[in-house]
C-alpha cells in the first residue's frame, strides 16, 4: 500500500510543470516573508485535495487563485508546526539545564539520555504535525483540530504507527535520492564538458560556474517544488489509509 | 460550521472592496504621521536649544521663561492637532466595526464628519478607561520600588494586566458599537456573556491569530521598506529626513490604513459570531 502512495504522488506532482515553475518563482521571492507563507499554504492545499480524494484518483493540482486564503492557510500551518516543535526543544533545554548543574561523567550521561529522548519526541512530534495537518484539513481547516491530540492519536493508531514512520522514512529517503541523483547527473554532464574543454586547452572556469548555476536553478524551480508537492500529497494520502 | 479563521480571510479581503475610501482613510494616517514626525523634530530642536543654554550658563535647572517659547507653543499645537486627527481615525474605526457587525460589504464613507468625531471621542474614552488599571500598576511599580529589586515582578504583572484588559477592550468596543451607547462598554456581565458564548479558548485564539497575521504583514512590509530605504539612501545623499518622510507616507497611505481596517473588521466579525 505504501508503494501505491509513492507511485500516485510521484505521478501527481509531475502533472503540470507550470505549477512547479510558479512555485519556484514564489520560492525565489520568499525572502520577502509573505511568499514563504504562500508556499506552505499551497502545500496545505495539496494536503487538502489528497485528504478529500482517493489513491489513484484523478485529482487536479490546486490552483493559485484566492491568494489571501492561501496566505492564511500558510500561517496556520506554520503556527501548528512551531507550537508542536516547541515540545522537543523544551525537553532538550530541560536536559541541558540539568546537565549543566552536575559535572563529570554524570553530565555526559544525562546529555546522552536527553538527546535520545529528544530524538524520540521529535519523531513522534513530526508524525503528529503531519497527521495533525491532515486532520485539520479534513475538518474544514479548524485550527483547534490540529491540536486535538487524542483524535490525532486515534488516527495514527488506525493507520498503524509502524506504517506511518516507515512512510515518513521512505519519504525522506526518496527526497534525498531524487535530489542527489538530479544534481549528480547535471554535475557529471558539466564536468564532462569542463574536462573536455580543459583538454582542448581552454579555460574551463566558465563552464563550471554555469554548471553550478544550472544546478541551482533546476533544483529551485523544478526539483524543489516537485518534492514539496510529492511530500504533501503522500502525507495526505497516508491519512486516508485509516479504516 | 465554517472555521473562525474564515473571518480573518474575509477581513483581509474586505479593504479591497473600495480602495478609494481606504486611501482617503490613509490620508488621515499620513497627516498624523507627518505631524508626529514634525513633533519629534520640534522636540529635538527644543532639547538642543535647552542643552545649549545649560551649557553656556553652567546651570543645572532653567525656568520655563528661558525656553524657546515659539518652539514650545508650536510643539504643543502640533500635539493637539495630531490628537484631533487621531480622534477622527478612531471614529472611522468605530464605523468599520459597525459596518462589520451589520454585515455591510462596502467601506464606511466620510460624509458625517461631526458624527465621526463624536464616535472617535467615545472610542478614545473606552480605550483610555480600559488602559487605566495597568497604568496604575506600572505607576506604582515606578514610585514604590525605585530602590528595591521587586520591580521586574510588578512590571510583568502590569504587562499581563495590559494584555487581559486588551482582550476585554476588544469585546467592550464591539458591545458599545453594536448598541451604540457608551454605557454598554462597561457592562461587564454582557461582555463576559458574549465571550463565553463564543468560548474563551476560541476567542483568545482568534484574537491571537489575528494579531499574528497583523504582525507578519507588518514585518513583511518592514523588510520591503528597508530595501526601499537602502535603494533611496544609495541614490540620494544626505537626505535622511526626506527618505524617512517618503517612506512613512507610503507606509501610512497603504499599509497602516489597510491593517487598521482589517483588524477592526475582524473584531467586528468576532462579535457577530459571538451573538449568533
Short mmCIF file of C-alpha atoms in Angstrom, two decimals, chain B residues 19 45 59 61 100 108-109 122 130 135 140 147 170 174 192 207-208 213 216 219 222 235 238 252 256-257 275:
data_model
loop_
_atom_site.label_atom_id
_atom_site.label_comp_id
_atom_site.label_asym_id
_atom_site.label_seq_id
_atom_site.Cartn_x
_atom_site.Cartn_y
_atom_site.Cartn_z
CA UNK B 19 -9.76 51.24 -2.49
CA UNK B 45 15.16 71.31 18.40
CA UNK B 59 23.28 75.94 35.40
CA UNK B 61 17.99 73.95 36.02
CA UNK B 100 -18.79 44.69 10.11
CA UNK B 108 -17.87 53.46 5.52
CA UNK B 109 -17.82 56.91 3.90
CA UNK B 122 -16.25 57.59 22.54
CA UNK B 130 -9.51 50.18 29.90
CA UNK B 135 -1.12 52.15 34.05
CA UNK B 140 3.04 52.04 41.47
CA UNK B 147 15.34 51.04 45.23
CA UNK B 170 -11.99 44.48 22.06
CA UNK B 174 -17.78 45.79 19.93
CA UNK B 192 -18.31 38.14 29.63
CA UNK B 207 -7.53 37.39 18.61
CA UNK B 208 -4.01 35.99 18.90
CA UNK B 213 -1.27 37.79 10.89
CA UNK B 216 3.51 39.07 9.81
CA UNK B 219 7.17 42.54 9.33
CA UNK B 222 9.11 46.37 7.10
CA UNK B 235 20.67 57.26 -4.80
CA UNK B 238 22.46 63.30 2.94
CA UNK B 252 0.75 55.25 6.26
CA UNK B 256 -1.30 51.29 8.23
CA UNK B 257 -4.77 52.10 6.92
CA UNK B 275 -24.07 36.72 19.41
#
